[in-house]
Amino acid sequence: MSLDGGGSPARIASLAMYRDPAAVAAATRAFWTYLHEHLRGGGITDAPEHLDEAIAYDAAWRDPRLLLAQTCGYPFASRLRGRVRIVATPVYDLPGCEGVMNGSFVVVHATAPAAAIVDLRGQVAAINDPLSNSGMNLLRRLVAPHAKDGHFFGRIVESGSHVASLAMVANGEAEVAAIDCVTYGNLARFAPARLAGTRILAETAKTPGLPFITRATASDAELRILRDGLTRFAGDPAAAHIRATLGLQRFEIRPESAYDAVLEIEREAARLGYPVLA
């Protein structure tokens, strides 16, 4: 059986959410090599041999050639629903991750006097992206009860990534950031020196983690092959070392409605008079 679409453009795969430190990047490539073999054998003959590491992570989400990518729950719930299909949601075995639910650690400088969230009033907050659930949305809800007239922080700076936000806190360019549990866990295991000079002040609420997605036009047969490949990877003893490096336990299939929880976090902040992180 061939599911290549009869002359359709070559598919792309982009797994850009977690590829730092280097050990995680190498394991992500190994994960795709494993999955690629299953997909080709299952009939997706145009599955790319390699991940596309040049395309912007968010550009891949809406690319009509998309075979597999990982997105953040907030852009999925607010912008991508109906434009992509959820394949599965990974379950990570890392601190701060509970089953399919992921949260963030609120990180401050190691010498910061803050003892509670309210002590961060007027400080500089680093966010990886304005559409990030873990870096912005969950942080917004956490500080919302302490906001006054729609403001809490003194300034918001956009870093471009969780790793960069953490570095900004460590070197004093920012005073606080929310770092997702997977990124924090990866750094703690493989690059602990990059956590030096910071400490965890608090944890955010948890919402469903970052789903794997494919394009909206993917067939049910293609979706089934993708899911079968993930299930095989999660249970294959030969892939145990890759899973261990990625901190992956398994994959769960959750309905799109599970990500309504992400938008409820947004609505709760708005009800508290804090619709915009500021």
PDB file of C-alpha atoms in Angstrom:
ATOM      1  CA  MET A   1       0.000   0.000   0.000  1.00  0.00           C
ATOM      2  CA  SER A   2       1.306   3.443  -0.882  1.00  0.00           C
ATOM      3  CA  LEU A   3       0.052   6.591   0.763  1.00  0.00           C
ATOM      4  CA  ASP A   4       2.339   9.005  -1.042  1.00  0.00           C
ATOM      5  CA  GLY A   5      -0.541  10.781  -2.724  1.00  0.00           C
ATOM      6  CA  GLY A   6       0.506   9.916  -6.277  1.00  0.00           C
ATOM      7  CA  GLY A   7       2.914  12.679  -7.133  1.00  0.00           C
ATOM      8  CA  SER A   8       2.205  14.880  -4.094  1.00  0.00           C
ATOM      9  CA  PRO A   9       5.114  16.990  -2.824  1.00  0.00           C
ATOM     10  CA  ALA A  10       7.597  15.267  -0.537  1.00  0.00           C
ATOM     11  CA  ARG A  11       6.520  15.321   3.078  1.00  0.00           C
ATOM     12  CA  ILE A  12       8.406  17.121   5.820  1.00  0.00           C
ATOM     13  CA  ALA A  13       8.952  16.296   9.460  1.00  0.00           C
ATOM     14  CA  SER A  14      10.062  18.837  12.036  1.00  0.00           C
ATOM     15  CA  LEU A  15      10.656  18.071  15.709  1.00  0.00           C
ATOM     16  CA  ALA A  16      12.084  21.382  16.839  1.00  0.00           C
ATOM     17  CA  MET A  17      10.556  21.899  20.265  1.00  0.00           C
ATOM     18  CA  TYR A  18      13.209  19.946  22.152  1.00  0.00           C
ATOM     19  CA  ARG A  19      16.626  19.719  20.529  1.00  0.00           C
ATOM     20  CA  ASP A  20      18.872  21.201  23.167  1.00  0.00           C
ATOM     21  CA  PRO A  21      21.226  20.087  24.737  1.00  0.00           C
ATOM     22  CA  ALA A  22      23.152  18.168  22.101  1.00  0.00           C
ATOM     23  CA  ALA A  23      22.284  14.761  23.578  1.00  0.00           C
ATOM     24  CA  VAL A  24      18.591  15.515  23.159  1.00  0.00           C
ATOM     25  CA  ALA A  25      19.102  16.699  19.581  1.00  0.00           C
ATOM     26  CA  ALA A  26      20.935  13.472  18.720  1.00  0.00           C
ATOM     27  CA  ALA A  27      18.225  11.348  20.347  1.00  0.00           C
ATOM     28  CA  THR A  28      15.518  13.254  18.463  1.00  0.00           C
ATOM     29  CA  ARG A  29      17.236  12.428  15.176  1.00  0.00           C
ATOM     30  CA  ALA A  30      17.557   8.787  16.256  1.00  0.00           C
ATOM     31  CA  PHE A  31      13.855   8.758  17.145  1.00  0.00           C
ATOM     32  CA  TRP A  32      12.987   9.972  13.667  1.00  0.00           C
ATOM     33  CA  THR A  33      15.276   7.393  12.044  1.00  0.00           C
ATOM     34  CA  TYR A  34      13.409   4.690  13.933  1.00  0.00           C
ATOM     35  CA  LEU A  35       9.996   6.110  13.080  1.00  0.00           C
ATOM     36  CA  HIS A  36      10.904   6.714   9.438  1.00  0.00           C
ATOM     37  CA  GLU A  37      11.640   3.024   8.928  1.00  0.00           C
ATOM     38  CA  HIS A  38       8.232   2.048  10.308  1.00  0.00           C
ATOM     39  CA  LEU A  39       6.392   4.675   8.265  1.00  0.00           C
ATOM     40  CA  ARG A  40       8.009   3.622   5.021  1.00  0.00           C
ATOM     41  CA  GLY A  41       7.291  -0.009   5.796  1.00  0.00           C
ATOM     42  CA  GLY A  42       3.703   0.861   6.652  1.00  0.00           C
ATOM     43  CA  GLY A  43       3.084   2.494   3.279  1.00  0.00           C
ATOM     44  CA  ILE A  44       3.968   6.156   3.755  1.00  0.00           C
ATOM     45  CA  THR A  45       6.559   5.961   1.025  1.00  0.00           C
ATOM     46  CA  ASP A  46       7.251   9.693   0.929  1.00  0.00           C
ATOM     47  CA  ALA A  47       8.214   9.905   4.607  1.00  0.00           C
ATOM     48  CA  PRO A  48      11.390  12.008   4.637  1.00  0.00           C
ATOM     49  CA  GLU A  49      14.612  10.278   5.602  1.00  0.00           C
ATOM     50  CA  HIS A  50      15.728  13.198   7.752  1.00  0.00           C
ATOM     51  CA  LEU A  51      14.085  15.842   9.904  1.00  0.00           C
ATOM     52  CA  ASP A  52      13.862  19.303   8.402  1.00  0.00           C
ATOM     53  CA  GLU A  53      15.979  21.349  10.788  1.00  0.00           C
ATOM     54  CA  ALA A  54      15.997  24.471   8.636  1.00  0.00           C
ATOM     55  CA  ILE A  55      12.291  25.297   8.579  1.00  0.00           C
ATOM     56  CA  ALA A  56      11.008  27.530  11.373  1.00  0.00           C
ATOM     57  CA  TYR A  57       9.194  25.429  13.956  1.00  0.00           C
ATOM     58  CA  ASP A  58       5.928  27.344  13.549  1.00  0.00           C
ATOM     59  CA  ALA A  59       6.146  27.407   9.744  1.00  0.00           C
ATOM     60  CA  ALA A  60       6.112  23.613   9.738  1.00  0.00           C
ATOM     61  CA  TRP A  61       2.783  23.519  11.569  1.00  0.00           C
ATOM     62  CA  ARG A  62       0.853  24.942   8.613  1.00  0.00           C
ATOM     63  CA  ASP A  63       2.957  23.549   5.790  1.00  0.00           C
ATOM     64  CA  PRO A  64       0.723  21.479   3.468  1.00  0.00           C
ATOM     65  CA  ARG A  65       3.538  18.924   3.183  1.00  0.00           C
ATOM     66  CA  LEU A  66       3.592  18.235   6.927  1.00  0.00           C
ATOM     67  CA  LEU A  67       3.865  14.622   7.992  1.00  0.00           C
ATOM     68  CA  LEU A  68       4.802  15.120  11.631  1.00  0.00           C
ATOM     69  CA  ALA A  69       5.642  18.007  13.937  1.00  0.00           C
ATOM     70  CA  GLN A  70       5.229  18.943  17.581  1.00  0.00           C
ATOM     71  CA  THR A  71       3.345  22.073  18.551  1.00  0.00           C
ATOM     72  CA  CYS A  72       2.600  23.975  21.738  1.00  0.00           C
ATOM     73  CA  GLY A  73      -0.853  23.555  23.249  1.00  0.00           C
ATOM     74  CA  TYR A  74      -1.669  27.270  23.179  1.00  0.00           C
ATOM     75  CA  PRO A  75      -1.220  27.854  19.439  1.00  0.00           C
ATOM     76  CA  PHE A  76      -2.967  24.549  18.792  1.00  0.00           C
ATOM     77  CA  ALA A  77      -6.015  25.539  20.816  1.00  0.00           C
ATOM     78  CA  SER A  78      -6.133  29.150  19.647  1.00  0.00           C
ATOM     79  CA  ARG A  79      -5.002  28.995  16.009  1.00  0.00           C
ATOM     80  CA  LEU A  80      -4.339  25.517  14.644  1.00  0.00           C
ATOM     81  CA  ARG A  81      -7.465  23.601  15.566  1.00  0.00           C
ATOM     82  CA  GLY A  82      -9.147  22.449  12.380  1.00  0.00           C
ATOM     83  CA  ARG A  83      -5.973  23.150  10.393  1.00  0.00           C
ATOM     84  CA  VAL A  84      -4.015  20.152  11.686  1.00  0.00           C
ATOM     85  CA  ARG A  85      -4.763  16.735  13.152  1.00  0.00           C
ATOM     86  CA  ILE A  86      -3.467  15.577  16.522  1.00  0.00           C
ATOM     87  CA  VAL A  87      -1.459  12.382  16.249  1.00  0.00           C
ATOM     88  CA  ALA A  88      -0.645  11.802  19.924  1.00  0.00           C
ATOM     89  CA  THR A  89       0.673  13.539  23.027  1.00  0.00           C
ATOM     90  CA  PRO A  90       3.951  12.357  24.578  1.00  0.00           C
ATOM     91  CA  VAL A  91       4.212  11.449  28.242  1.00  0.00           C
ATOM     92  CA  TYR A  92       7.521  12.512  29.764  1.00  0.00           C
ATOM     93  CA  ASP A  93       9.125  11.000  32.852  1.00  0.00           C
ATOM     94  CA  LEU A  94      10.598  14.244  34.159  1.00  0.00           C
ATOM     95  CA  PRO A  95      10.000  16.359  37.297  1.00  0.00           C
ATOM     96  CA  GLY A  96       7.066  18.716  36.813  1.00  0.00           C
ATOM     97  CA  CYS A  97       5.470  16.443  34.213  1.00  0.00           C
ATOM     98  CA  GLU A  98       2.594  14.294  35.497  1.00  0.00           C
ATOM     99  CA  GLY A  99       1.361  11.849  32.919  1.00  0.00           C
ATOM    100  CA  VAL A 100       0.188  13.766  29.893  1.00  0.00           C
ATOM    101  CA  MET A 101       0.017  16.980  31.929  1.00  0.00           C
ATOM    102  CA  ASN A 102       2.957  19.390  31.813  1.00  0.00           C
ATOM    103  CA  GLY A 103       3.712  22.530  33.784  1.00  0.00           C
ATOM    104  CA  SER A 104       6.472  25.084  34.126  1.00  0.00           C
ATOM    105  CA  PHE A 105       8.966  26.048  36.787  1.00  0.00           C
ATOM    106  CA  VAL A 106       9.097  29.741  37.657  1.00  0.00           C
ATOM    107  CA  VAL A 107      12.809  30.455  37.814  1.00  0.00           C
ATOM    108  CA  VAL A 108      14.597  33.404  39.428  1.00  0.00           C
ATOM    109  CA  HIS A 109      18.253  34.205  40.056  1.00  0.00           C
ATOM    110  CA  ALA A 110      19.833  32.130  42.795  1.00  0.00           C
ATOM    111  CA  THR A 111      20.462  35.254  44.881  1.00  0.00           C
ATOM    112  CA  ALA A 112      17.024  36.803  44.333  1.00  0.00           C
ATOM    113  CA  PRO A 113      15.284  37.659  47.623  1.00  0.00           C
ATOM    114  CA  ALA A 114      11.834  36.714  46.292  1.00  0.00           C
ATOM    115  CA  ALA A 115      10.069  34.140  48.466  1.00  0.00           C
ATOM    116  CA  ALA A 116       6.664  34.140  46.727  1.00  0.00           C
ATOM    117  CA  ILE A 117       5.115  35.102  43.406  1.00  0.00           C
ATOM    118  CA  VAL A 118       3.891  38.421  44.753  1.00  0.00           C
ATOM    119  CA  ASP A 119       7.524  39.387  45.380  1.00  0.00           C
ATOM    120  CA  LEU A 120       8.108  39.492  41.614  1.00  0.00           C
ATOM    121  CA  ARG A 121       6.003  42.618  41.184  1.00  0.00           C
ATOM    122  CA  GLY A 122       7.730  45.213  39.004  1.00  0.00           C
ATOM    123  CA  GLN A 123      10.456  42.860  37.817  1.00  0.00           C
ATOM    124  CA  VAL A 124      11.609  42.005  34.295  1.00  0.00           C
ATOM    125  CA  ALA A 125      10.098  38.770  32.962  1.00  0.00           C
ATOM    126  CA  ALA A 126      11.535  36.839  30.030  1.00  0.00           C
ATOM    127  CA  ILE A 127       9.173  34.838  27.824  1.00  0.00           C
ATOM    128  CA  ASN A 128      10.193  32.557  24.999  1.00  0.00           C
ATOM    129  CA  ASP A 129       7.252  33.491  22.772  1.00  0.00           C
ATOM    130  CA  PRO A 130       3.970  35.425  23.220  1.00  0.00           C
ATOM    131  CA  LEU A 131       2.071  32.319  22.038  1.00  0.00           C
ATOM    132  CA  SER A 132       3.791  29.922  24.414  1.00  0.00           C
ATOM    133  CA  ASN A 133       1.572  28.095  26.865  1.00  0.00           C
ATOM    134  CA  SER A 134       4.406  27.128  29.192  1.00  0.00           C
ATOM    135  CA  GLY A 135       6.384  30.352  28.954  1.00  0.00           C
ATOM    136  CA  MET A 136       3.561  32.913  28.836  1.00  0.00           C
ATOM    137  CA  ASN A 137       0.028  31.567  29.323  1.00  0.00           C
ATOM    138  CA  LEU A 138       0.688  29.562  32.488  1.00  0.00           C
ATOM    139  CA  LEU A 139       2.797  32.365  33.938  1.00  0.00           C
ATOM    140  CA  ARG A 140       0.055  34.896  33.184  1.00  0.00           C
ATOM    141  CA  ARG A 141      -2.485  32.840  35.136  1.00  0.00           C
ATOM    142  CA  LEU A 142      -0.108  32.359  38.047  1.00  0.00           C
ATOM    143  CA  VAL A 143       0.502  36.063  38.590  1.00  0.00           C
ATOM    144  CA  ALA A 144      -3.025  37.230  37.663  1.00  0.00           C
ATOM    145  CA  PRO A 145      -4.333  37.304  41.268  1.00  0.00           C
ATOM    146  CA  HIS A 146      -1.545  39.726  42.156  1.00  0.00           C
ATOM    147  CA  ALA A 147      -1.943  42.125  39.216  1.00  0.00           C
ATOM    148  CA  LYS A 148      -3.123  45.689  39.724  1.00  0.00           C
ATOM    149  CA  ASP A 149      -4.937  47.554  36.964  1.00  0.00           C
ATOM    150  CA  GLY A 150      -3.832  44.914  34.476  1.00  0.00           C
ATOM    151  CA  HIS A 151      -0.141  45.140  35.347  1.00  0.00           C
ATOM    152  CA  PHE A 152       2.262  43.107  37.436  1.00  0.00           C
ATOM    153  CA  PHE A 153       5.711  42.994  35.848  1.00  0.00           C
ATOM    154  CA  GLY A 154       7.850  46.024  35.177  1.00  0.00           C
ATOM    155  CA  ARG A 155       8.786  44.851  31.687  1.00  0.00           C
ATOM    156  CA  ILE A 156       8.402  41.831  29.417  1.00  0.00           C
ATOM    157  CA  VAL A 157      11.267  40.748  27.147  1.00  0.00           C
ATOM    158  CA  GLU A 158      10.992  38.099  24.444  1.00  0.00           C
ATOM    159  CA  SER A 159      13.957  35.714  24.386  1.00  0.00           C
ATOM    160  CA  GLY A 160      13.071  33.328  21.552  1.00  0.00           C
ATOM    161  CA  SER A 161      13.407  30.085  23.533  1.00  0.00           C
ATOM    162  CA  HIS A 162      13.116  28.637  27.010  1.00  0.00           C
ATOM    163  CA  VAL A 163      16.845  28.015  27.080  1.00  0.00           C
ATOM    164  CA  ALA A 164      17.483  31.652  26.221  1.00  0.00           C
ATOM    165  CA  SER A 165      15.014  32.828  28.880  1.00  0.00           C
ATOM    166  CA  LEU A 166      16.848  30.787  31.481  1.00  0.00           C
ATOM    167  CA  ALA A 167      20.176  32.255  30.379  1.00  0.00           C
ATOM    168  CA  MET A 168      18.746  35.762  30.694  1.00  0.00           C
ATOM    169  CA  VAL A 169      17.762  35.076  34.290  1.00  0.00           C
ATOM    170  CA  ALA A 170      21.163  33.573  35.061  1.00  0.00           C
ATOM    171  CA  ASN A 171      23.084  36.549  33.669  1.00  0.00           C
ATOM    172  CA  GLY A 172      20.784  39.233  35.062  1.00  0.00           C
ATOM    173  CA  GLU A 173      19.150  40.405  31.832  1.00  0.00           C
ATOM    174  CA  ALA A 174      15.800  39.284  33.249  1.00  0.00           C
ATOM    175  CA  GLU A 175      14.631  38.476  36.753  1.00  0.00           C
ATOM    176  CA  VAL A 176      12.069  35.756  36.195  1.00  0.00           C
ATOM    177  CA  ALA A 177      10.977  33.250  33.548  1.00  0.00           C
ATOM    178  CA  ALA A 178       8.671  30.230  33.321  1.00  0.00           C
ATOM    179  CA  ILE A 179      10.562  27.223  31.948  1.00  0.00           C
ATOM    180  CA  ASP A 180       8.635  24.160  30.823  1.00  0.00           C
ATOM    181  CA  CYS A 181       9.295  20.932  32.695  1.00  0.00           C
ATOM    182  CA  VAL A 182      10.760  19.110  29.696  1.00  0.00           C
ATOM    183  CA  THR A 183      13.303  21.802  28.866  1.00  0.00           C
ATOM    184  CA  TYR A 184      14.253  22.157  32.523  1.00  0.00           C
ATOM    185  CA  GLY A 185      14.575  18.396  32.917  1.00  0.00           C
ATOM    186  CA  ASN A 186      16.734  18.075  29.823  1.00  0.00           C
ATOM    187  CA  LEU A 187      19.098  20.780  31.039  1.00  0.00           C
ATOM    188  CA  ALA A 188      19.241  19.303  34.541  1.00  0.00           C
ATOM    189  CA  ARG A 189      20.249  15.920  33.128  1.00  0.00           C
ATOM    190  CA  PHE A 190      22.617  16.892  30.340  1.00  0.00           C
ATOM    191  CA  ALA A 191      23.756  20.485  30.931  1.00  0.00           C
ATOM    192  CA  PRO A 192      23.341  21.265  34.638  1.00  0.00           C
ATOM    193  CA  ALA A 193      25.902  24.061  34.445  1.00  0.00           C
ATOM    194  CA  ARG A 194      23.358  26.054  32.448  1.00  0.00           C
ATOM    195  CA  LEU A 195      21.053  26.060  35.478  1.00  0.00           C
ATOM    196  CA  ALA A 196      23.779  27.529  37.655  1.00  0.00           C
ATOM    197  CA  GLY A 197      22.894  30.889  39.127  1.00  0.00           C
ATOM    198  CA  THR A 198      19.149  30.190  39.092  1.00  0.00           C
ATOM    199  CA  ARG A 199      16.616  28.563  41.402  1.00  0.00           C
ATOM    200  CA  ILE A 200      13.005  27.456  41.221  1.00  0.00           C
ATOM    201  CA  LEU A 201      10.598  29.777  43.022  1.00  0.00           C
ATOM    202  CA  ALA A 202       7.275  28.138  42.165  1.00  0.00           C
ATOM    203  CA  GLU A 203       5.436  25.845  39.757  1.00  0.00           C
ATOM    204  CA  THR A 204       2.559  26.744  37.457  1.00  0.00           C
ATOM    205  CA  ALA A 205      -0.650  24.856  36.838  1.00  0.00           C
ATOM    206  CA  LYS A 206      -0.469  21.908  34.453  1.00  0.00           C
ATOM    207  CA  THR A 207      -2.200  21.423  31.114  1.00  0.00           C
ATOM    208  CA  PRO A 208      -1.921  18.730  28.406  1.00  0.00           C
ATOM    209  CA  GLY A 209       1.583  18.634  26.957  1.00  0.00           C
ATOM    210  CA  LEU A 210       2.826  19.458  23.485  1.00  0.00           C
ATOM    211  CA  PRO A 211       0.978  17.309  20.916  1.00  0.00           C
ATOM    212  CA  PHE A 212       2.437  15.714  17.828  1.00  0.00           C
ATOM    213  CA  ILE A 213       0.453  16.850  14.794  1.00  0.00           C
ATOM    214  CA  THR A 214       0.086  16.232  11.085  1.00  0.00           C
ATOM    215  CA  ARG A 215      -1.596  18.241   8.326  1.00  0.00           C
ATOM    216  CA  ALA A 216      -5.389  18.453   8.259  1.00  0.00           C
ATOM    217  CA  THR A 217      -5.575  16.600   4.939  1.00  0.00           C
ATOM    218  CA  ALA A 218      -3.791  13.503   6.240  1.00  0.00           C
ATOM    219  CA  SER A 219      -5.956  10.419   5.761  1.00  0.00           C
ATOM    220  CA  ASP A 220      -7.196   8.211   8.568  1.00  0.00           C
ATOM    221  CA  ALA A 221      -4.932   5.455   7.249  1.00  0.00           C
ATOM    222  CA  GLU A 222      -1.895   7.731   7.429  1.00  0.00           C
ATOM    223  CA  LEU A 223      -2.837   8.830  10.935  1.00  0.00           C
ATOM    224  CA  ARG A 224      -3.128   5.204  11.999  1.00  0.00           C
ATOM    225  CA  ILE A 225       0.340   4.412  10.650  1.00  0.00           C
ATOM    226  CA  LEU A 226       1.816   7.393  12.484  1.00  0.00           C
ATOM    227  CA  ARG A 227       0.194   6.304  15.737  1.00  0.00           C
ATOM    228  CA  ASP A 228       1.278   2.701  15.236  1.00  0.00           C
ATOM    229  CA  GLY A 229       4.846   3.904  14.746  1.00  0.00           C
ATOM    230  CA  LEU A 230       4.791   5.896  17.975  1.00  0.00           C
ATOM    231  CA  THR A 231       3.318   2.950  19.872  1.00  0.00           C
ATOM    232  CA  ARG A 232       5.995   0.629  18.516  1.00  0.00           C
ATOM    233  CA  PHE A 233       8.743   3.083  19.454  1.00  0.00           C
ATOM    234  CA  ALA A 234       7.356   3.418  22.990  1.00  0.00           C
ATOM    235  CA  GLY A 235       7.389  -0.337  23.544  1.00  0.00           C
ATOM    236  CA  ASP A 236      10.481  -1.513  21.682  1.00  0.00           C
ATOM    237  CA  PRO A 237      13.346  -2.532  24.019  1.00  0.00           C
ATOM    238  CA  ALA A 238      15.773  -1.688  21.226  1.00  0.00           C
ATOM    239  CA  ALA A 239      14.686   1.967  21.464  1.00  0.00           C
ATOM    240  CA  ALA A 240      14.901   2.161  25.265  1.00  0.00           C
ATOM    241  CA  HIS A 241      18.114   4.198  25.190  1.00  0.00           C
ATOM    242  CA  ILE A 242      16.537   6.771  22.867  1.00  0.00           C
ATOM    243  CA  ARG A 243      13.442   7.036  25.061  1.00  0.00           C
ATOM    244  CA  ALA A 244      15.604   7.428  28.154  1.00  0.00           C
ATOM    245  CA  THR A 245      17.546  10.297  26.622  1.00  0.00           C
ATOM    246  CA  LEU A 246      14.333  12.022  25.551  1.00  0.00           C
ATOM    247  CA  GLY A 247      12.693  11.351  28.923  1.00  0.00           C
ATOM    248  CA  LEU A 248       9.819   9.704  27.055  1.00  0.00           C
ATOM    249  CA  GLN A 249       7.581   7.032  28.550  1.00  0.00           C
ATOM    250  CA  ARG A 250       4.783   6.603  26.047  1.00  0.00           C
ATOM    251  CA  PHE A 251       2.224   8.432  23.913  1.00  0.00           C
ATOM    252  CA  GLU A 252      -1.449   9.010  24.626  1.00  0.00           C
ATOM    253  CA  ILE A 253      -4.209   9.951  22.213  1.00  0.00           C
ATOM    254  CA  ARG A 254      -6.299  12.747  23.624  1.00  0.00           C
ATOM    255  CA  PRO A 255      -9.236  14.478  21.921  1.00  0.00           C
ATOM    256  CA  GLU A 256      -8.815  18.014  20.671  1.00  0.00           C
ATOM    257  CA  SER A 257     -11.164  19.113  23.441  1.00  0.00           C
ATOM    258  CA  ALA A 258      -8.483  18.216  26.011  1.00  0.00           C
ATOM    259  CA  TYR A 259      -6.687  21.380  24.955  1.00  0.00           C
ATOM    260  CA  ASP A 260      -9.674  23.506  25.951  1.00  0.00           C
ATOM    261  CA  ALA A 261      -7.909  23.532  29.328  1.00  0.00           C
ATOM    262  CA  VAL A 262      -5.240  25.777  27.818  1.00  0.00           C
ATOM    263  CA  LEU A 263      -7.837  28.352  26.773  1.00  0.00           C
ATOM    264  CA  GLU A 264      -9.514  28.090  30.170  1.00  0.00           C
ATOM    265  CA  ILE A 265      -6.207  29.178  31.725  1.00  0.00           C
ATOM    266  CA  GLU A 266      -6.349  32.227  29.454  1.00  0.00           C
ATOM    267  CA  ARG A 267      -9.970  32.943  30.396  1.00  0.00           C
ATOM    268  CA  GLU A 268      -9.231  32.643  34.102  1.00  0.00           C
ATOM    269  CA  ALA A 269      -6.513  35.283  33.828  1.00  0.00           C
ATOM    270  CA  ALA A 270      -8.918  37.556  31.950  1.00  0.00           C
ATOM    271  CA  ARG A 271     -11.609  37.105  34.606  1.00  0.00           C
ATOM    272  CA  LEU A 272      -9.063  38.218  37.159  1.00  0.00           C
ATOM    273  CA  GLY A 273      -8.501  41.404  35.149  1.00  0.00           C
ATOM    274  CA  TYR A 274      -5.204  40.317  33.626  1.00  0.00           C
ATOM    275  CA  PRO A 275      -5.797  39.431  29.945  1.00  0.00           C
ATOM    276  CA  VAL A 276      -2.308  40.397  28.764  1.00  0.00           C
ATOM    277  CA  LEU A 277       1.012  39.542  30.394  1.00  0.00           C
ATOM    278  CA  ALA A 278       2.288  42.924  31.471  1.00  0.00           C
TER     279      ALA A 278
END
